[in-house]
């Protein structure tokens, strides 16, 4: 009796473990989205800028990552972006780049 | 502790629910899908951002936004309206997109009372809304009477114009009607207050107007402080664009206004001579918006203390306070900061109502100021949770360089307008 109750639960646990991360995380913001939400304050929702601020929607993850690293180091000149980029670690820049790389 | 217990409980239910449905029981999984009713009071930078990002994140939630006005007129860029760069339509935004594109129910009414025990909110129109989570984003209220003689009637003579709309238009009309060679007083309050660089941007853009229309006029800034936001950059810009037109009187020099005499258009500083003017823009001390005080969310102070990770009130659990009304220093009371807090708050609520952990919060502020139409300056900062609350990231942010050339200032002026178009589309479009 005991084993017949436990076994399906174990099976279900294994099934849950193999569900894609997005299903398990539905309803919570993932770390990349949290970091990227701030970008919209200047670049527009998901990077769609209607005005003078560069539109970063649809850019590849590599483009975003390299740009942010270059702004942060000062290799690429900017007005505000360099000051902002200094607030993010390599790992955070990777998460931001990945997020924008997935948006349309 | 309460949250952890609840979260674990929902997780447990979720596991059982998932297991049960596999076993053939028609139970719905609870974990992983945020459900419930969220009511947001205030459709400004904080509240409207929270509504939009919450609907993106957790479409299963029933989100109601309570906003008094059918259109929202922003304080950002209201100084540009005063300076004649834009008209009021440029800074006016509606709620159609939030309703139609994002499924937020928008109720145009005023919140009058909150019952934290029953989890309901009462509206002036007579209805009562139940909530599972409440977000209060009411902005500021004026501390009437803090300056002797300055009440609501006085604000019709000496506008504060620190809430945009009719007050902005009144001040603009007074500037248009004043004679050349007249005196404009801008009285700036002590910290903390909404938009720290605002009074100085205002002086700049009023000077821009006067330089063209009434070049013999003068602007006196009476300040209840001895220093102000982006001060060296503003002073450099005033020298470059409006030499001799703007005079700043610090608190130590007698800049703090104690009382006003509206019949004689005169302000009285705490010491020194009274000053008469043609136009007085009196920006008085402020406090969290009325509903926050009515519900006691302010505790003992003028502003509302919160858990700065989730923006949940430390006075009433289940109620979040964001934007100017919240204690979130070192973040300034700015529209950008309010929007950033609205997104963090959305993440906290979505996580909690789905029984999950929120990601590590990240907050940003960027404040552009126009010294002239082609002369912009900015301050920026990235924030994280430190041990004792929100903390600026070391080595990040800061103000525009002092030695920047004309091209840099011009680019920042362009980006200032671009920022405004982006953030307002991020929130209201």
XYZ file of C-alpha atoms in Angstrom:
533
model
C 0.000 0.000 0.000
C 2.737 2.401 1.024
C 4.883 1.740 -2.021
C 1.944 2.167 -4.408
C 1.380 5.710 -3.019
C 5.007 6.742 -3.036
C 6.008 5.479 -6.458
C 3.689 7.704 -8.531
C 4.834 10.707 -6.464
C 8.448 9.870 -7.242
C 7.524 9.560 -10.895
C 5.798 12.929 -10.795
C 8.801 14.528 -9.092
C 11.011 13.249 -11.888
C 8.571 14.624 -14.459
C 8.581 18.039 -12.757
C 12.365 18.007 -12.704
C 12.400 17.589 -16.488
C 9.854 20.292 -17.262
C 11.379 23.235 -19.152
C 12.514 26.017 -16.814
C 10.057 28.500 -18.311
C 7.094 26.387 -17.234
C 8.334 26.064 -13.689
C 9.120 29.787 -13.523
C 5.850 31.082 -15.020
C 4.579 33.940 -12.893
C 7.980 34.976 -11.575
C 10.376 37.370 -13.233
C 13.687 35.745 -14.151
C 16.934 37.517 -13.222
C 17.680 38.637 -16.791
C 14.250 40.200 -17.156
C 14.613 41.942 -13.781
C 17.918 43.522 -14.813
C 16.590 44.423 -18.278
C 13.370 46.032 -17.054
C 15.382 49.121 -16.069
C 16.734 49.527 -19.626
C 13.188 50.254 -20.856
C 13.206 53.490 -18.845
C 15.402 55.026 -21.580
C 15.286 52.526 -24.474
C 11.531 51.793 -24.387
C 9.700 48.533 -23.704
C 11.946 45.608 -24.745
C 14.224 48.169 -26.360
C 11.654 49.706 -28.730
C 12.649 53.365 -28.614
C 10.289 55.857 -30.275
C 12.728 58.793 -30.127
C 16.379 59.823 -30.024
C 17.624 57.092 -27.674
C 19.090 54.184 -29.688
C 16.551 51.423 -30.420
C 17.988 48.161 -29.116
C 15.040 45.902 -29.933
C 15.880 42.848 -32.021
C 19.632 43.192 -31.450
C 21.567 39.994 -30.930
C 22.791 38.945 -27.496
C 26.388 39.324 -28.700
C 25.785 42.875 -29.889
C 24.237 43.889 -26.551
C 26.959 42.177 -24.523
C 29.873 43.643 -26.467
C 28.273 47.107 -26.523
C 27.715 47.141 -22.773
C 31.264 45.924 -22.111
C 32.702 48.597 -24.403
C 30.592 51.338 -22.830
C 31.646 50.143 -19.382
C 35.359 50.173 -20.218
C 35.066 53.533 -21.966
C 36.309 52.023 -25.224
C 33.063 53.219 -26.753
C 32.161 56.828 -25.950
C 28.764 57.710 -24.555
C 26.877 60.310 -22.567
C 24.999 58.231 -19.974
C 25.464 54.598 -21.026
C 28.990 54.269 -19.683
C 27.911 55.566 -16.268
C 25.059 53.026 -16.218
C 27.103 50.094 -17.550
C 29.562 50.467 -14.655
C 26.720 49.259 -12.410
C 26.712 45.748 -13.899
C 29.034 42.727 -13.566
C 30.069 40.512 -16.499
C 27.478 37.952 -15.428
C 24.733 40.588 -15.214
C 25.669 41.928 -18.643
C 25.430 38.359 -19.981
C 21.918 37.992 -18.507
C 20.801 41.347 -19.953
C 22.248 40.444 -23.369
C 20.507 37.072 -23.310
C 17.187 38.716 -22.422
C 17.332 41.252 -25.255
C 18.590 38.556 -27.629
C 15.318 36.693 -27.054
C 13.001 39.703 -27.551
C 11.512 40.847 -30.844
C 8.353 35.020 8.103
C 4.702 35.255 7.159
C 5.640 35.328 3.471
C 7.986 32.382 3.733
C 5.342 30.332 5.433
C 2.777 31.243 2.853
C 5.170 30.620 -0.025
C 6.113 27.200 1.288
C 2.470 26.385 1.812
C 1.609 27.289 -1.770
C 4.608 25.301 -3.013
C 3.420 22.284 -1.097
C -0.098 22.678 -2.490
C 1.356 23.003 -5.951
C 3.291 19.776 -5.643
C 0.239 17.948 -4.390
C -1.880 19.543 -7.100
C 0.472 18.495 -9.881
C 0.787 15.009 -8.447
C -2.960 14.733 -7.993
C -3.826 15.716 -11.536
C -1.423 13.092 -12.836
C -3.123 10.626 -10.551
C -6.448 11.543 -12.082
C -7.756 14.051 -9.528
C -9.114 17.218 -11.147
C -7.074 19.616 -9.033
C -5.491 22.682 -10.520
C -1.808 23.272 -9.919
C -1.249 26.367 -7.827
C 2.515 26.809 -7.952
C 3.957 28.629 -10.934
C 0.900 30.618 -11.897
C 0.103 33.882 -10.167
C -3.587 34.278 -9.460
C -5.474 36.841 -7.428
C -6.694 40.411 -7.382
C -4.216 43.258 -7.388
C -5.491 46.805 -6.970
C -3.127 49.671 -7.780
C -3.954 53.185 -6.583
C -2.439 55.957 -8.698
C -1.759 55.868 -12.441
C 1.458 57.880 -12.528
C 5.012 56.712 -13.204
C 4.979 54.200 -10.326
C 1.449 52.792 -10.468
C 1.053 52.587 -14.241
C 4.493 50.928 -14.622
C 3.569 48.410 -11.947
C 0.249 47.653 -13.691
C 1.819 47.146 -17.113
C 4.729 44.993 -15.965
C 2.512 42.940 -13.666
C 0.160 42.187 -16.566
C 3.120 41.168 -18.772
C 4.500 38.958 -16.052
C 1.344 37.371 -14.704
C -1.536 37.573 -17.189
C -3.649 35.430 -14.847
C -3.936 38.239 -12.322
C -6.964 40.476 -12.106
C -5.371 43.946 -12.114
C -7.364 47.096 -11.365
C -5.804 50.548 -11.606
C -7.598 53.302 -9.691
C -6.750 56.752 -11.044
C -8.632 59.980 -10.343
C -7.997 61.670 -13.708
C -8.902 60.422 -17.186
C -5.549 61.728 -18.475
C -2.227 61.935 -16.711
C -0.100 65.079 -17.039
C 3.533 64.436 -16.171
C 5.749 66.621 -14.014
C 8.746 65.629 -16.158
C 8.844 68.074 -19.076
C 6.326 70.411 -17.385
C 9.258 72.816 -17.006
C 9.646 72.667 -20.796
C 5.966 73.690 -21.055
C 6.665 76.613 -18.706
C 9.606 77.604 -20.898
C 7.448 77.509 -24.032
C 9.267 74.555 -25.643
C 6.192 72.285 -25.700
C 2.491 72.600 -25.043
C 0.571 70.684 -22.422
C -0.561 67.980 -24.889
C 3.049 66.799 -25.168
C 3.026 65.835 -21.476
C -0.526 64.413 -21.370
C -1.050 60.634 -21.493
C -4.117 58.384 -21.471
C -4.964 54.912 -20.249
C -6.324 53.270 -23.422
C -3.257 51.093 -24.017
C -3.170 49.843 -20.429
C -6.811 48.788 -20.764
C -6.886 47.503 -24.335
C -3.404 46.127 -24.916
C -2.521 45.036 -21.390
C -5.849 43.962 -19.915
C -5.671 46.294 -16.932
C -9.066 47.421 -15.651
C -8.845 51.193 -15.173
C -11.311 52.830 -12.779
C -11.377 56.628 -12.768
C -12.181 57.365 -9.151
C -10.445 58.464 -5.956
C -9.466 56.091 -3.171
C -10.775 57.424 0.136
C -10.049 54.663 2.660
C -8.237 51.347 3.011
C -9.249 48.545 5.367
C -6.058 46.468 5.707
C -7.849 43.841 7.836
C -10.718 43.215 5.424
C -8.373 43.849 2.434
C -10.728 46.291 0.794
C -10.423 49.797 -0.572
C -13.230 52.370 -0.663
C -13.678 54.767 -3.556
C -15.250 58.240 -3.540
C -17.827 57.019 -6.067
C -19.214 54.666 -3.431
C -17.821 51.302 -4.510
C -15.560 49.002 -2.512
C -12.839 46.929 -4.161
C -11.476 43.754 -2.549
C -7.808 42.929 -3.092
C -5.253 40.229 -2.396
C -2.441 42.726 -2.904
C -2.709 46.502 -2.891
C -0.172 48.883 -4.414
C -0.347 52.514 -3.302
C 1.387 54.959 -5.632
C -0.233 58.316 -4.850
C 2.729 60.638 -5.420
C 2.954 63.722 -3.246
C 0.651 66.035 -1.400
C 1.496 69.604 -0.451
C 2.065 70.337 3.248
C -0.380 73.224 3.346
C 0.391 75.701 6.109
C 4.030 74.614 6.502
C 4.860 78.035 5.103
C 2.745 80.610 6.929
C -0.003 81.981 4.672
C 0.449 79.326 1.981
C -2.817 77.417 1.630
C -4.834 76.155 -1.346
C -6.241 79.647 -1.992
C -2.719 81.091 -1.972
C -1.642 78.524 -4.577
C -4.029 80.191 -7.035
C -1.980 83.394 -6.652
C 1.465 81.903 -6.091
C 1.294 78.551 -7.926
C 3.444 75.655 -6.750
C 3.115 73.894 -10.140
C 4.634 70.839 -8.444
C 1.742 68.715 -9.656
C 1.449 69.214 -13.390
C -1.780 70.394 -15.009
C -3.795 73.515 -14.181
C -1.015 74.749 -11.897
C 1.471 74.503 -14.787
C -0.828 76.471 -17.080
C -1.461 79.104 -14.388
C 2.263 79.684 -13.855
C 2.860 79.828 -17.620
C 0.106 82.459 -17.981
C 1.601 84.559 -15.173
C 4.990 84.469 -16.920
C 3.358 85.536 -20.201
C 1.525 88.405 -18.443
C 4.414 89.805 -16.392
C 6.222 92.940 -17.597
C 9.743 93.035 -19.008
C 12.099 93.900 -16.176
C 9.928 91.986 -13.693
C 11.045 89.661 -10.921
C 10.236 85.930 -10.740
C 10.761 84.124 -7.434
C 11.142 80.361 -7.295
C 11.110 79.083 -3.714
C 12.691 75.616 -3.371
C 12.049 73.359 -0.369
C 14.285 71.382 1.970
C 15.066 67.708 1.191
C 13.430 65.297 0.636
C 11.014 66.461 -2.039
C 9.788 65.411 -5.492
C 12.355 65.858 -8.285
C 15.505 67.267 -6.613
C 16.844 68.997 -9.790
C 13.346 70.258 -10.725
C 13.430 73.787 -9.262
C 16.752 74.500 -10.983
C 15.663 73.119 -14.354
C 12.571 75.288 -13.930
C 14.681 78.389 -13.307
C 16.691 77.507 -16.431
C 13.735 77.097 -18.782
C 11.887 80.137 -17.409
C 15.126 82.053 -18.060
C 15.115 80.663 -21.597
C 11.638 82.150 -22.117
C 12.415 85.464 -20.425
C 15.667 85.906 -22.352
C 13.648 85.995 -25.572
C 10.437 87.703 -24.418
C 11.429 89.849 -21.406
C 15.228 90.064 -21.342
C 15.480 92.687 -18.548
C 13.744 90.344 -16.075
C 15.351 88.518 -13.187
C 14.849 85.159 -11.460
C 15.549 84.799 -7.740
C 15.754 81.260 -6.358
C 15.066 81.303 -2.620
C 16.326 77.979 -1.309
C 15.797 76.242 2.043
C 19.054 74.328 1.350
C 22.734 75.185 1.062
C 23.350 72.948 -1.930
C 21.285 71.304 -4.639
C 21.266 68.536 -7.245
C 23.733 68.918 -10.167
C 24.611 72.360 -8.749
C 27.986 72.929 -10.487
C 26.481 71.886 -13.839
C 23.453 74.151 -13.469
C 25.585 77.122 -12.387
C 27.930 76.558 -15.322
C 24.953 76.396 -17.696
C 23.346 79.557 -16.278
C 26.639 81.412 -16.734
C 26.865 80.203 -20.332
C 23.246 80.803 -21.384
C 21.720 83.412 -19.058
C 24.524 85.460 -17.496
C 23.251 87.708 -14.676
C 19.638 86.576 -14.974
C 19.407 83.899 -12.254
C 20.407 84.543 -8.656
C 20.465 81.684 -6.123
C 19.991 82.560 -2.458
C 21.024 79.673 -0.189
C 19.539 78.938 3.212
C 22.606 80.472 4.905
C 22.068 83.643 2.900
C 18.431 83.886 3.994
C 16.889 81.709 1.293
C 14.364 79.786 3.417
C 10.852 81.225 3.110
C 8.933 81.464 6.386
C 5.729 83.141 5.217
C 4.016 84.616 2.177
C 1.807 87.674 1.759
C -0.330 87.038 -1.310
C -2.045 90.459 -1.200
C 1.333 92.171 -1.648
C 3.007 89.431 -3.730
C 5.766 89.282 -1.150
C 7.749 86.437 0.414
C 9.310 86.657 3.852
C 12.527 84.719 4.444
C 13.527 83.474 7.914
C 16.003 86.381 8.003
C 16.771 89.283 5.705
C 14.391 91.616 3.868
C 11.009 90.622 2.443
C 11.027 90.384 -1.362
C 8.264 91.486 -3.697
C 7.889 89.854 -7.102
C 5.718 89.835 -10.223
C 5.496 86.041 -10.254
C 6.038 83.748 -7.264
C 6.421 80.009 -7.839
C 6.310 78.670 -4.313
C 7.354 75.008 -4.097
C 6.362 74.068 -0.554
C 7.352 71.102 1.646
C 5.615 67.858 0.630
C 4.435 64.540 2.036
C 3.111 61.207 0.736
C -0.210 61.467 -1.140
C -3.469 61.727 0.835
C -4.572 58.078 0.695
C -1.240 56.959 2.200
C -1.802 59.234 5.195
C -5.500 58.313 5.467
C -4.459 54.652 5.752
C -1.654 55.406 8.196
C 0.946 53.980 5.797
C 3.257 56.880 6.709
C 3.677 55.628 10.290
C 5.045 58.616 12.220
C 6.607 60.453 9.269
C 5.723 62.360 6.129
C 6.660 59.407 3.840
C 5.880 55.684 3.945
C 8.430 53.190 5.291
C 8.675 49.977 3.223
C 10.673 46.790 2.857
C 12.885 48.110 0.067
C 13.176 44.694 -1.602
C 9.434 44.268 -2.168
C 8.071 47.750 -1.349
C 5.656 46.080 1.055
C 4.646 48.501 3.784
C 6.264 47.939 7.159
C 3.049 49.291 8.702
C 0.410 47.224 6.877
C 1.371 43.825 5.372
C -0.182 43.106 1.978
C 0.045 46.760 0.930
C 2.958 48.014 -1.169
C 3.936 51.678 -1.443
C 6.023 52.872 -4.407
C 7.225 56.106 -5.971
C 7.488 59.518 -4.338
C 5.327 58.414 -1.383
C 7.765 55.679 -0.289
C 10.961 55.955 1.718
C 13.422 54.603 -0.862
C 16.488 56.765 -0.374
C 19.175 56.896 -1.714
C 16.868 56.721 -4.758
C 15.522 60.221 -5.474
C 11.802 60.989 -5.715
C 11.756 60.974 -9.524
C 9.472 59.599 -12.217
C 12.227 57.272 -13.409
C 12.804 55.940 -9.886
C 9.053 55.457 -9.375
C 8.825 53.471 -12.620
C 11.828 51.337 -11.642
C 10.252 50.679 -8.235
C 6.947 49.808 -9.921
C 8.714 47.060 -11.885
C 10.516 45.683 -8.818
C 7.205 45.734 -6.936
C 5.528 43.884 -9.839
C 8.245 41.208 -9.634
C 7.725 40.892 -5.866
C 3.945 40.547 -6.143
C 4.039 38.111 -9.077
C 6.544 35.947 -7.225
C 4.578 35.974 -4.010
C 1.209 35.237 -5.611
C 2.737 32.321 -7.529
C 4.564 30.916 -4.524
C 8.032 31.586 -5.901
C 11.062 33.662 -5.004
C 11.538 37.042 -6.649
C 14.826 37.669 -8.461
C 17.425 39.901 -6.800
C 16.008 43.390 -7.374
C 17.786 45.879 -9.621
C 16.839 49.560 -9.551
C 17.928 52.413 -11.796
C 17.477 56.156 -11.904
C 18.329 58.524 -14.736
C 17.333 62.197 -14.468
C 17.905 64.511 -17.364
C 17.541 68.267 -16.911
C 17.351 70.834 -19.679
C 19.319 73.988 -18.954
C 18.288 75.199 -22.422
C 16.684 73.569 -25.479
C 20.137 72.474 -26.729
C 21.820 72.124 -23.363
C 21.138 68.956 -21.361
C 22.702 67.513 -18.214
C 22.029 64.267 -16.396
C 22.517 62.227 -13.258
C 22.356 58.430 -13.276
C 22.676 55.579 -10.785
C 22.231 51.827 -10.516
C 21.053 50.423 -7.176
C 20.896 47.008 -5.495
C 19.755 45.777 -2.104
C 22.516 46.257 0.431
C 22.559 45.027 4.002
C 20.409 47.856 5.302
C 18.303 48.627 2.220
C 18.691 50.102 -1.242
C 22.306 51.045 -1.946
C 24.013 52.733 -4.889
C 26.434 50.473 -6.784
C 29.952 51.739 -6.058
C 31.751 53.136 -9.073
C 28.590 53.423 -11.187
C 26.475 56.412 -12.160
C 27.170 60.049 -11.401
C 26.561 63.341 -13.168
C 27.533 64.586 -16.638
C 31.183 65.681 -16.883
C 31.852 69.299 -15.923
C 34.266 69.842 -18.812
C 31.996 68.470 -21.567
C 31.858 70.360 -24.858
C 28.849 71.842 -26.615
C 28.260 68.678 -28.678
C 27.974 66.616 -25.484
C 25.449 69.032 -23.892
C 23.488 69.088 -27.149
C 23.440 65.285 -27.330
C 22.153 65.119 -23.748
C 19.401 67.606 -24.629
C 18.349 65.350 -27.541
C 18.505 62.286 -25.316
C 16.470 64.098 -22.695
C 13.553 64.337 -25.142
C 14.225 60.766 -26.324
C 14.184 59.542 -22.731
C 10.834 61.238 -22.156
C 9.333 59.630 -25.257
C 10.715 56.208 -24.284
C 9.647 56.178 -20.656
C 6.166 57.484 -21.373
C 5.716 54.873 -24.111
C 7.041 52.195 -21.734
C 4.381 53.207 -19.211
C 1.303 54.508 -21.044
C 1.572 52.973 -24.528
